[in-house]
PDB file with one MODEL, atoms N, CA, C and O in Angstrom:
MODEL        1
ATOM      1  N   UNK A   1     142.371  86.493 127.352  1.00  0.00           N
ATOM      2  CA  UNK A   1     143.141  87.223 126.423  1.00  0.00           C
ATOM      3  C   UNK A   1     144.559  87.449 127.005  1.00  0.00           C
ATOM      4  O   UNK A   1     144.723  87.785 128.178  1.00  0.00           O
ATOM      5  N   UNK A   2     145.568  87.253 126.143  1.00  0.00           N
ATOM      6  CA  UNK A   2     146.870  87.445 126.448  1.00  0.00           C
ATOM      7  C   UNK A   2     147.294  88.905 126.213  1.00  0.00           C
ATOM      8  O   UNK A   2     146.527  89.707 125.680  1.00  0.00           O
ATOM      9  N   UNK A   3     148.592  89.249 126.641  1.00  0.00           N
ATOM     10  CA  UNK A   3     149.158  90.581 126.326  1.00  0.00           C
ATOM     11  C   UNK A   3     149.231  90.815 124.862  1.00  0.00           C
ATOM     12  O   UNK A   3     148.954  91.910 124.372  1.00  0.00           O
ATOM     13  N   UNK A   4     149.617  89.751 124.138  1.00  0.00           N
ATOM     14  CA  UNK A   4     149.817  89.748 122.810  1.00  0.00           C
ATOM     15  C   UNK A   4     148.540  90.022 122.089  1.00  0.00           C
ATOM     16  O   UNK A   4     148.536  90.812 121.145  1.00  0.00           O
ATOM     17  N   UNK A   5     147.434  89.400 122.491  1.00  0.00           N
ATOM     18  CA  UNK A   5     146.158  89.557 121.925  1.00  0.00           C
ATOM     19  C   UNK A   5     145.680  91.038 122.028  1.00  0.00           C
ATOM     20  O   UNK A   5     145.202  91.622 121.057  1.00  0.00           O
ATOM     21  N   UNK A   6     145.826  91.591 123.202  1.00  0.00           N
ATOM     22  CA  UNK A   6     145.445  92.980 123.508  1.00  0.00           C
ATOM     23  C   UNK A   6     146.281  93.946 122.711  1.00  0.00           C
ATOM     24  O   UNK A   6     145.788  94.975 122.247  1.00  0.00           O
ATOM     25  N   UNK A   7     147.615  93.600 122.543  1.00  0.00           N
ATOM     26  CA  UNK A   7     148.447  94.439 121.670  1.00  0.00           C
ATOM     27  C   UNK A   7     148.043  94.454 120.248  1.00  0.00           C
ATOM     28  O   UNK A   7     148.109  95.490 119.585  1.00  0.00           O
ATOM     29  N   UNK A   8     147.609  93.283 119.743  1.00  0.00           N
ATOM     30  CA  UNK A   8     147.084  93.287 118.335  1.00  0.00           C
ATOM     31  C   UNK A   8     145.820  94.086 118.167  1.00  0.00           C
ATOM     32  O   UNK A   8     145.616  94.794 117.181  1.00  0.00           O
ATOM     33  N   UNK A   9     144.962  93.941 119.192  1.00  0.00           N
ATOM     34  CA  UNK A   9     143.696  94.693 119.110  1.00  0.00           C
ATOM     35  C   UNK A   9     144.047  96.210 119.105  1.00  0.00           C
ATOM     36  O   UNK A   9     143.525  96.952 118.273  1.00  0.00           O
ATOM     37  N   UNK A  10     144.865  96.639 119.965  1.00  0.00           N
ATOM     38  CA  UNK A  10     145.335  98.069 120.044  1.00  0.00           C
ATOM     39  C   UNK A  10     145.843  98.565 118.712  1.00  0.00           C
ATOM     40  O   UNK A  10     145.489  99.650 118.250  1.00  0.00           O
ATOM     41  N   UNK A  11     146.700  97.727 118.094  1.00  0.00           N
ATOM     42  CA  UNK A  11     147.321  98.144 116.852  1.00  0.00           C
ATOM     43  C   UNK A  11     146.225  98.216 115.702  1.00  0.00           C
ATOM     44  O   UNK A  11     146.306  99.095 114.844  1.00  0.00           O
ATOM     45  N   UNK A  12     145.218  97.296 115.695  1.00  0.00           N
ATOM     46  CA  UNK A  12     144.184  97.381 114.737  1.00  0.00           C
ATOM     47  C   UNK A  12     143.347  98.593 114.943  1.00  0.00           C
ATOM     48  O   UNK A  12     142.968  99.245 113.971  1.00  0.00           O
ATOM     49  N   UNK A  13     143.035  98.934 116.190  1.00  0.00           N
ATOM     50  CA  UNK A  13     142.232 100.136 116.395  1.00  0.00           C
ATOM     51  C   UNK A  13     143.015 101.351 115.904  1.00  0.00           C
ATOM     52  O   UNK A  13     142.452 102.217 115.234  1.00  0.00           O
ATOM     53  N   UNK A  14     144.327 101.427 116.236  1.00  0.00           N
ATOM     54  CA  UNK A  14     145.123 102.578 115.817  1.00  0.00           C
ATOM     55  C   UNK A  14     145.144 102.675 114.305  1.00  0.00           C
ATOM     56  O   UNK A  14     145.084 103.785 113.777  1.00  0.00           O
ATOM     57  N   UNK A  15     145.226 101.566 113.580  1.00  0.00           N
ATOM     58  CA  UNK A  15     145.258 101.648 112.087  1.00  0.00           C
ATOM     59  C   UNK A  15     143.942 102.111 111.569  1.00  0.00           C
ATOM     60  O   UNK A  15     143.882 102.879 110.609  1.00  0.00           O
ATOM     61  N   UNK A  16     142.857 101.649 112.200  1.00  0.00           N
ATOM     62  CA  UNK A  16     141.578 102.107 111.742  1.00  0.00           C
ATOM     63  C   UNK A  16     141.282 103.535 111.995  1.00  0.00           C
ATOM     64  O   UNK A  16     140.562 104.156 111.214  1.00  0.00           O
ATOM     65  N   UNK A  17     141.816 104.111 113.081  1.00  0.00           N
ATOM     66  CA  UNK A  17     141.649 105.520 113.330  1.00  0.00           C
ATOM     67  C   UNK A  17     142.433 106.302 112.358  1.00  0.00           C
ATOM     68  O   UNK A  17     141.952 107.328 111.879  1.00  0.00           O
ATOM     69  N   UNK A  18     143.690 105.857 112.010  1.00  0.00           N
ATOM     70  CA  UNK A  18     144.496 106.579 110.972  1.00  0.00           C
ATOM     71  C   UNK A  18     143.760 106.513 109.615  1.00  0.00           C
ATOM     72  O   UNK A  18     143.665 107.539 108.942  1.00  0.00           O
ATOM     73  N   UNK A  19     143.258 105.388 109.205  1.00  0.00           N
ATOM     74  CA  UNK A  19     142.539 105.313 107.931  1.00  0.00           C
ATOM     75  C   UNK A  19     141.297 106.340 107.895  1.00  0.00           C
ATOM     76  O   UNK A  19     140.994 106.954 106.872  1.00  0.00           O
ATOM     77  N   UNK A  20     140.644 106.458 109.061  1.00  0.00           N
ATOM     78  CA  UNK A  20     139.495 107.291 109.187  1.00  0.00           C
ATOM     79  C   UNK A  20     139.921 108.703 109.007  1.00  0.00           C
ATOM     80  O   UNK A  20     139.216 109.464 108.343  1.00  0.00           O
ATOM     81  N   UNK A  21     141.001 109.092 109.542  1.00  0.00           N
ATOM     82  CA  UNK A  21     141.544 110.498 109.466  1.00  0.00           C
ATOM     83  C   UNK A  21     141.950 110.773 107.953  1.00  0.00           C
ATOM     84  O   UNK A  21     141.653 111.842 107.419  1.00  0.00           O
ATOM     85  N   UNK A  22     142.581 109.857 107.339  1.00  0.00           N
ATOM     86  CA  UNK A  22     142.996 110.057 105.983  1.00  0.00           C
ATOM     87  C   UNK A  22     141.768 110.212 105.092  1.00  0.00           C
ATOM     88  O   UNK A  22     141.753 111.103 104.243  1.00  0.00           O
ATOM     89  N   UNK A  23     140.743 109.385 105.249  1.00  0.00           N
ATOM     90  CA  UNK A  23     139.578 109.450 104.420  1.00  0.00           C
ATOM     91  C   UNK A  23     138.900 110.794 104.640  1.00  0.00           C
ATOM     92  O   UNK A  23     138.435 111.413 103.682  1.00  0.00           O
ATOM     93  N   UNK A  24     138.836 111.248 105.862  1.00  0.00           N
ATOM     94  CA  UNK A  24     138.112 112.518 106.246  1.00  0.00           C
ATOM     95  C   UNK A  24     138.903 113.676 105.590  1.00  0.00           C
ATOM     96  O   UNK A  24     138.248 114.598 105.104  1.00  0.00           O
ATOM     97  N   UNK A  25     140.216 113.709 105.535  1.00  0.00           N
ATOM     98  CA  UNK A  25     141.058 114.681 104.892  1.00  0.00           C
ATOM     99  C   UNK A  25     140.827 114.703 103.416  1.00  0.00           C
ATOM    100  O   UNK A  25     140.809 115.785 102.829  1.00  0.00           O
ATOM    101  N   UNK A  26     140.648 113.560 102.770  1.00  0.00           N
ATOM    102  CA  UNK A  26     140.393 113.442 101.370  1.00  0.00           C
ATOM    103  C   UNK A  26     139.090 113.923 101.013  1.00  0.00           C
ATOM    104  O   UNK A  26     138.953 114.578  99.979  1.00  0.00           O
ATOM    105  N   UNK A  27     138.045 113.645 101.822  1.00  0.00           N
ATOM    106  CA  UNK A  27     136.672 114.174 101.571  1.00  0.00           C
ATOM    107  C   UNK A  27     136.682 115.688 101.760  1.00  0.00           C
ATOM    108  O   UNK A  27     136.062 116.361 100.936  1.00  0.00           O
ATOM    109  N   UNK A  28     137.304 116.274 102.733  1.00  0.00           N
ATOM    110  CA  UNK A  28     137.311 117.638 102.921  1.00  0.00           C
ATOM    111  C   UNK A  28     137.938 118.367 101.656  1.00  0.00           C
ATOM    112  O   UNK A  28     137.383 119.322 101.113  1.00  0.00           O
ATOM    113  N   UNK A  29     139.110 117.843 101.251  1.00  0.00           N
ATOM    114  CA  UNK A  29     139.741 118.437 100.142  1.00  0.00           C
ATOM    115  C   UNK A  29     138.896 118.545  98.876  1.00  0.00           C
ATOM    116  O   UNK A  29     138.955 119.500  98.101  1.00  0.00           O
ATOM    117  N   UNK A  30     138.080 117.447  98.732  1.00  0.00           N
ATOM    118  CA  UNK A  30     137.141 117.422  97.508  1.00  0.00           C
ATOM    119  C   UNK A  30     136.053 118.359  97.624  1.00  0.00           C
ATOM    120  O   UNK A  30     135.495 118.760  96.603  1.00  0.00           O
ATOM    121  N   UNK A  31     135.668 118.779  98.859  1.00  0.00           N
ATOM    122  CA  UNK A  31     134.597 119.701  99.020  1.00  0.00           C
ATOM    123  C   UNK A  31     135.046 121.177  98.720  1.00  0.00           C
ATOM    124  O   UNK A  31     134.325 121.976  98.122  1.00  0.00           O
ATOM    125  N   UNK A  32     136.240 121.451  99.167  1.00  0.00           N
ATOM    126  CA  UNK A  32     136.667 122.887  99.086  1.00  0.00           C
ATOM    127  C   UNK A  32     137.447 123.102  97.799  1.00  0.00           C
ATOM    128  O   UNK A  32     138.615 122.748  97.641  1.00  0.00           O
ATOM    129  N   UNK A  33     136.661 123.741  96.856  1.00  0.00           N
ATOM    130  CA  UNK A  33     137.289 124.059  95.575  1.00  0.00           C
ATOM    131  C   UNK A  33     137.385 125.571  95.443  1.00  0.00           C
ATOM    132  O   UNK A  33     136.786 126.283  96.249  1.00  0.00           O
ATOM    133  N   UNK A  34     138.091 126.075  94.490  1.00  0.00           N
ATOM    134  CA  UNK A  34     138.203 127.485  94.278  1.00  0.00           C
ATOM    135  C   UNK A  34     136.805 128.178  94.060  1.00  0.00           C
ATOM    136  O   UNK A  34     136.504 129.259  94.566  1.00  0.00           O
ATOM    137  N   UNK A  35     136.035 127.467  93.292  1.00  0.00           N
ATOM    138  CA  UNK A  35     134.656 128.027  93.074  1.00  0.00           C
ATOM    139  C   UNK A  35     133.901 128.060  94.379  1.00  0.00           C
ATOM    140  O   UNK A  35     133.269 129.078  94.658  1.00  0.00           O
ATOM    141  N   UNK A  36     133.915 127.021  95.208  1.00  0.00           N
ATOM    142  CA  UNK A  36     133.231 127.008  96.482  1.00  0.00           C
ATOM    143  C   UNK A  36     133.707 128.193  97.385  1.00  0.00           C
ATOM    144  O   UNK A  36     132.895 128.868  98.017  1.00  0.00           O
ATOM    145  N   UNK A  37     135.042 128.417  97.421  1.00  0.00           N
ATOM    146  CA  UNK A  37     135.659 129.455  98.167  1.00  0.00           C
ATOM    147  C   UNK A  37     135.129 130.797  97.743  1.00  0.00           C
ATOM    148  O   UNK A  37     134.869 131.654  98.587  1.00  0.00           O
ATOM    149  N   UNK A  38     134.954 131.009  96.401  1.00  0.00           N
ATOM    150  CA  UNK A  38     134.355 132.199  95.907  1.00  0.00           C
ATOM    151  C   UNK A  38     132.978 132.459  96.358  1.00  0.00           C
ATOM    152  O   UNK A  38     132.590 133.578  96.695  1.00  0.00           O
ATOM    153  N   UNK A  39     132.217 131.349  96.357  1.00  0.00           N
ATOM    154  CA  UNK A  39     130.819 131.398  96.719  1.00  0.00           C
ATOM    155  C   UNK A  39     130.707 131.817  98.160  1.00  0.00           C
ATOM    156  O   UNK A  39     129.879 132.672  98.475  1.00  0.00           O
ATOM    157  N   UNK A  40     131.549 131.223  99.110  1.00  0.00           N
ATOM    158  CA  UNK A  40     131.493 131.515 100.499  1.00  0.00           C
ATOM    159  C   UNK A  40     131.909 132.971 100.738  1.00  0.00           C
ATOM    160  O   UNK A  40     131.354 133.668 101.588  1.00  0.00           O
ATOM    161  N   UNK A  41     132.893 133.399  99.967  1.00  0.00           N
ATOM    162  CA  UNK A  41     133.387 134.798 100.149  1.00  0.00           C
ATOM    163  C   UNK A  41     132.317 135.853  99.757  1.00  0.00           C
ATOM    164  O   UNK A  41     132.154 136.918 100.353  1.00  0.00           O
ATOM    165  N   UNK A  42     131.593 135.417  98.659  1.00  0.00           N
ATOM    166  CA  UNK A  42     130.551 136.388  98.164  1.00  0.00           C
ATOM    167  C   UNK A  42     129.358 136.587  99.184  1.00  0.00           C
ATOM    168  O   UNK A  42     128.888 137.690  99.462  1.00  0.00           O
ATOM    169  N   UNK A  43     128.933 135.402  99.696  1.00  0.00           N
ATOM    170  CA  UNK A  43     127.909 135.388 100.660  1.00  0.00           C
ATOM    171  C   UNK A  43     128.317 136.145 101.937  1.00  0.00           C
ATOM    172  O   UNK A  43     127.537 136.956 102.436  1.00  0.00           O
ATOM    173  N   UNK A  44     129.527 135.895 102.473  1.00  0.00           N
ATOM    174  CA  UNK A  44     130.036 136.499 103.669  1.00  0.00           C
ATOM    175  C   UNK A  44     130.085 138.002 103.466  1.00  0.00           C
ATOM    176  O   UNK A  44     129.737 138.761 104.371  1.00  0.00           O
ATOM    177  N   UNK A  45     130.528 138.457 102.250  1.00  0.00           N
ATOM    178  CA  UNK A  45     130.632 139.924 101.940  1.00  0.00           C
ATOM    179  C   UNK A  45     129.276 140.493 101.946  1.00  0.00           C
ATOM    180  O   UNK A  45     129.123 141.670 102.271  1.00  0.00           O
ATOM    181  N   UNK A  46     128.272 139.747 101.610  1.00  0.00           N
ATOM    182  CA  UNK A  46     126.866 140.214 101.594  1.00  0.00           C
ATOM    183  C   UNK A  46     126.296 140.188 103.066  1.00  0.00           C
ATOM    184  O   UNK A  46     125.177 140.659 103.273  1.00  0.00           O
ATOM    185  N   UNK A  47     126.979 139.693 104.004  1.00  0.00           N
ATOM    186  CA  UNK A  47     126.546 139.720 105.379  1.00  0.00           C
ATOM    187  C   UNK A  47     125.714 138.498 105.735  1.00  0.00           C
ATOM    188  O   UNK A  47     125.055 138.513 106.775  1.00  0.00           O
ATOM    189  N   UNK A  48     125.707 137.448 104.937  1.00  0.00           N
ATOM    190  CA  UNK A  48     124.999 136.208 105.206  1.00  0.00           C
ATOM    191  C   UNK A  48     125.693 135.421 106.332  1.00  0.00           C
ATOM    192  O   UNK A  48     126.921 135.327 106.356  1.00  0.00           O
ATOM    193  N   UNK A  49     124.924 134.869 107.242  1.00  0.00           N
ATOM    194  CA  UNK A  49     125.611 134.183 108.418  1.00  0.00           C
ATOM    195  C   UNK A  49     126.108 132.801 107.981  1.00  0.00           C
ATOM    196  O   UNK A  49     125.670 132.232 106.981  1.00  0.00           O
ATOM    197  N   UNK A  50     126.993 132.325 108.742  1.00  0.00           N
ATOM    198  CA  UNK A  50     127.663 131.019 108.381  1.00  0.00           C
ATOM    199  C   UNK A  50     126.601 129.931 108.400  1.00  0.00           C
ATOM    200  O   UNK A  50     126.740 129.012 107.593  1.00  0.00           O
ATOM    201  N   UNK A  51     125.573 129.923 109.211  1.00  0.00           N
ATOM    202  CA  UNK A  51     124.492 129.067 109.208  1.00  0.00           C
ATOM    203  C   UNK A  51     123.729 128.997 107.912  1.00  0.00           C
ATOM    204  O   UNK A  51     123.423 127.934 107.371  1.00  0.00           O
ATOM    205  N   UNK A  52     123.445 130.174 107.457  1.00  0.00           N
ATOM    206  CA  UNK A  52     122.668 130.398 106.230  1.00  0.00           C
ATOM    207  C   UNK A  52     123.592 129.902 105.009  1.00  0.00           C
ATOM    208  O   UNK A  52     123.124 129.194 104.117  1.00  0.00           O
ATOM    209  N   UNK A  53     124.865 130.297 105.026  1.00  0.00           N
ATOM    210  CA  UNK A  53     125.726 129.842 103.912  1.00  0.00           C
ATOM    211  C   UNK A  53     125.791 128.402 103.870  1.00  0.00           C
ATOM    212  O   UNK A  53     125.802 127.809 102.792  1.00  0.00           O
ATOM    213  N   UNK A  54     125.837 127.769 105.046  1.00  0.00           N
ATOM    214  CA  UNK A  54     125.880 126.246 105.036  1.00  0.00           C
ATOM    215  C   UNK A  54     124.502 125.663 104.461  1.00  0.00           C
ATOM    216  O   UNK A  54     124.462 124.691 103.706  1.00  0.00           O
ATOM    217  N   UNK A  55     123.479 126.304 104.863  1.00  0.00           N
ATOM    218  CA  UNK A  55     122.121 125.864 104.384  1.00  0.00           C
ATOM    219  C   UNK A  55     121.996 126.083 102.837  1.00  0.00           C
ATOM    220  O   UNK A  55     121.472 125.228 102.124  1.00  0.00           O
ATOM    221  N   UNK A  56     122.476 127.209 102.365  1.00  0.00           N
ATOM    222  CA  UNK A  56     122.380 127.534 100.963  1.00  0.00           C
ATOM    223  C   UNK A  56     123.270 126.507 100.148  1.00  0.00           C
ATOM    224  O   UNK A  56     122.838 125.951  99.138  1.00  0.00           O
ATOM    225  N   UNK A  57     124.543 126.293 100.654  1.00  0.00           N
ATOM    226  CA  UNK A  57     125.468 125.522  99.823  1.00  0.00           C
ATOM    227  C   UNK A  57     125.295 123.945 100.012  1.00  0.00           C
ATOM    228  O   UNK A  57     125.727 123.124  99.204  1.00  0.00           O
ATOM    229  N   UNK A  58     124.631 123.642 101.142  1.00  0.00           N
ATOM    230  CA  UNK A  58     124.405 122.216 101.474  1.00  0.00           C
ATOM    231  C   UNK A  58     125.671 121.534 102.128  1.00  0.00           C
ATOM    232  O   UNK A  58     125.817 120.312 102.167  1.00  0.00           O
ATOM    233  N   UNK A  59     126.545 122.422 102.622  1.00  0.00           N
ATOM    234  CA  UNK A  59     127.752 121.922 103.237  1.00  0.00           C
ATOM    235  C   UNK A  59     127.613 122.226 104.794  1.00  0.00           C
ATOM    236  O   UNK A  59     126.784 123.009 105.255  1.00  0.00           O
ATOM    237  N   UNK A  60     128.504 121.526 105.514  1.00  0.00           N
ATOM    238  CA  UNK A  60     128.502 121.641 106.960  1.00  0.00           C
ATOM    239  C   UNK A  60     129.015 123.037 107.407  1.00  0.00           C
ATOM    240  O   UNK A  60     129.789 123.703 106.719  1.00  0.00           O
ATOM    241  N   UNK A  61     128.525 123.431 108.617  1.00  0.00           N
ATOM    242  CA  UNK A  61     129.025 124.756 109.073  1.00  0.00           C
ATOM    243  C   UNK A  61     130.519 124.695 109.342  1.00  0.00           C
ATOM    244  O   UNK A  61     131.200 125.704 109.162  1.00  0.00           O
ATOM    245  N   UNK A  62     131.064 123.550 109.768  1.00  0.00           N
ATOM    246  CA  UNK A  62     132.416 123.437 110.053  1.00  0.00           C
ATOM    247  C   UNK A  62     133.247 123.609 108.765  1.00  0.00           C
ATOM    248  O   UNK A  62     134.357 124.141 108.793  1.00  0.00           O
ATOM    249  N   UNK A  63     132.683 123.146 107.644  1.00  0.00           N
ATOM    250  CA  UNK A  63     133.432 123.455 106.342  1.00  0.00           C
ATOM    251  C   UNK A  63     133.449 124.885 105.975  1.00  0.00           C
ATOM    252  O   UNK A  63     134.453 125.409 105.493  1.00  0.00           O
ATOM    253  N   UNK A  64     132.267 125.571 106.214  1.00  0.00           N
ATOM    254  CA  UNK A  64     132.240 127.003 105.979  1.00  0.00           C
ATOM    255  C   UNK A  64     133.247 127.744 106.780  1.00  0.00           C
ATOM    256  O   UNK A  64     133.956 128.627 106.296  1.00  0.00           O
ATOM    257  N   UNK A  65     133.293 127.338 108.091  1.00  0.00           N
ATOM    258  CA  UNK A  65     134.287 128.029 109.060  1.00  0.00           C
ATOM    259  C   UNK A  65     135.723 127.768 108.554  1.00  0.00           C
ATOM    260  O   UNK A  65     136.580 128.651 108.574  1.00  0.00           O
ATOM    261  N   UNK A  66     135.942 126.559 108.113  1.00  0.00           N
ATOM    262  CA  UNK A  66     137.312 126.147 107.646  1.00  0.00           C
ATOM    263  C   UNK A  66     137.732 127.013 106.472  1.00  0.00           C
ATOM    264  O   UNK A  66     138.868 127.483 106.404  1.00  0.00           O
ATOM    265  N   UNK A  67     136.789 127.220 105.536  1.00  0.00           N
ATOM    266  CA  UNK A  67     137.076 128.068 104.337  1.00  0.00           C
ATOM    267  C   UNK A  67     137.346 129.535 104.754  1.00  0.00           C
ATOM    268  O   UNK A  67     138.283 130.175 104.278  1.00  0.00           O
ATOM    269  N   UNK A  68     136.502 130.025 105.644  1.00  0.00           N
ATOM    270  CA  UNK A  68     136.620 131.410 106.147  1.00  0.00           C
ATOM    271  C   UNK A  68     137.983 131.553 106.827  1.00  0.00           C
ATOM    272  O   UNK A  68     138.658 132.554 106.589  1.00  0.00           O
ATOM    273  N   UNK A  69     138.406 130.643 107.625  1.00  0.00           N
ATOM    274  CA  UNK A  69     139.629 130.763 108.390  1.00  0.00           C
ATOM    275  C   UNK A  69     140.867 130.463 107.502  1.00  0.00           C
ATOM    276  O   UNK A  69     141.774 131.291 107.413  1.00  0.00           O
ATOM    277  N   UNK A  70     140.900 129.333 106.879  1.00  0.00           N
ATOM    278  CA  UNK A  70     142.086 128.913 106.180  1.00  0.00           C
ATOM    279  C   UNK A  70     142.287 129.454 104.843  1.00  0.00           C
ATOM    280  O   UNK A  70     143.427 129.584 104.398  1.00  0.00           O
ATOM    281  N   UNK A  71     141.191 129.796 104.134  1.00  0.00           N
ATOM    282  CA  UNK A  71     141.283 130.220 102.796  1.00  0.00           C
ATOM    283  C   UNK A  71     141.106 131.712 102.582  1.00  0.00           C
ATOM    284  O   UNK A  71     141.652 132.314 101.657  1.00  0.00           O
ATOM    285  N   UNK A  72     140.302 132.287 103.497  1.00  0.00           N
ATOM    286  CA  UNK A  72     139.979 133.716 103.338  1.00  0.00           C
ATOM    287  C   UNK A  72     140.524 134.634 104.320  1.00  0.00           C
ATOM    288  O   UNK A  72     140.324 135.841 104.188  1.00  0.00           O
ATOM    289  N   UNK A  73     141.244 134.139 105.363  1.00  0.00           N
ATOM    290  CA  UNK A  73     141.937 134.777 106.370  1.00  0.00           C
ATOM    291  C   UNK A  73     141.079 135.529 107.477  1.00  0.00           C
ATOM    292  O   UNK A  73     141.442 136.564 108.037  1.00  0.00           O
ATOM    293  N   UNK A  74     139.920 134.872 107.703  1.00  0.00           N
ATOM    294  CA  UNK A  74     139.131 135.302 108.902  1.00  0.00           C
ATOM    295  C   UNK A  74     139.726 134.736 110.112  1.00  0.00           C
ATOM    296  O   UNK A  74     140.343 133.673 110.039  1.00  0.00           O
ATOM    297  N   UNK A  75     139.588 135.372 111.240  1.00  0.00           N
ATOM    298  CA  UNK A  75     140.130 134.903 112.531  1.00  0.00           C
ATOM    299  C   UNK A  75     139.136 134.821 113.528  1.00  0.00           C
ATOM    300  O   UNK A  75     138.200 135.621 113.505  1.00  0.00           O
ATOM    301  N   UNK A  76     139.229 133.865 114.493  1.00  0.00           N
ATOM    302  CA  UNK A  76     138.360 133.631 115.679  1.00  0.00           C
ATOM    303  C   UNK A  76     136.963 133.351 115.311  1.00  0.00           C
ATOM    304  O   UNK A  76     136.589 133.235 114.144  1.00  0.00           O
ATOM    305  N   UNK A  77     136.189 133.244 116.366  1.00  0.00           N
ATOM    306  CA  UNK A  77     134.707 133.019 116.172  1.00  0.00           C
ATOM    307  C   UNK A  77     134.024 134.333 115.814  1.00  0.00           C
ATOM    308  O   UNK A  77     132.873 134.351 115.379  1.00  0.00           O
ATOM    309  N   UNK A  78     134.760 135.449 116.007  1.00  0.00           N
ATOM    310  CA  UNK A  78     134.124 136.728 115.571  1.00  0.00           C
ATOM    311  C   UNK A  78     134.108 136.877 114.068  1.00  0.00           C
ATOM    312  O   UNK A  78     133.373 137.702 113.528  1.00  0.00           O
ATOM    313  N   UNK A  79     134.904 136.093 113.401  1.00  0.00           N
ATOM    314  CA  UNK A  79     134.997 136.079 111.929  1.00  0.00           C
ATOM    315  C   UNK A  79     135.238 137.508 111.402  1.00  0.00           C
ATOM    316  O   UNK A  79     134.487 138.050 110.591  1.00  0.00           O
ATOM    317  N   UNK A  80     136.393 138.101 111.949  1.00  0.00           N
ATOM    318  CA  UNK A  80     136.793 139.396 111.503  1.00  0.00           C
ATOM    319  C   UNK A  80     137.915 139.101 110.475  1.00  0.00           C
ATOM    320  O   UNK A  80     138.786 138.259 110.695  1.00  0.00           O
ATOM    321  N   UNK A  81     137.848 139.833 109.352  1.00  0.00           N
ATOM    322  CA  UNK A  81     138.860 139.549 108.332  1.00  0.00           C
ATOM    323  C   UNK A  81     140.166 140.110 108.744  1.00  0.00           C
ATOM    324  O   UNK A  81     140.228 141.280 109.120  1.00  0.00           O
ATOM    325  N   UNK A  82     141.257 139.324 108.695  1.00  0.00           N
ATOM    326  CA  UNK A  82     142.641 139.665 109.038  1.00  0.00           C
ATOM    327  C   UNK A  82     143.283 140.380 107.927  1.00  0.00           C
ATOM    328  O   UNK A  82     143.738 139.737 106.981  1.00  0.00           O
ATOM    329  N   UNK A  83     143.364 141.798 107.972  1.00  0.00           N
ATOM    330  CA  UNK A  83     143.959 142.480 106.792  1.00  0.00           C
ATOM    331  C   UNK A  83     145.377 142.765 106.979  1.00  0.00           C
ATOM    332  O   UNK A  83     146.016 143.328 106.090  1.00  0.00           O
TER     333      UNK A  83
ENDMDL
END
């Protein structure tokens, strides 16, 4: 393999990684709707754990944490509401 070949391979890998990131962002945006945010908020207010909310809604725990942090103003792993 020449330097040019390895450069082409590196560029292709970089492009694939960027496409993967874009696709992941689009998928996440489709999952988090206003309705879903309200559901998460309601369960959290009732004292339901993140794991249980994920199980009930069929979404990943990371998605639940993202909603709590970015949409509802919770901070840290303690999940304390930032007032």
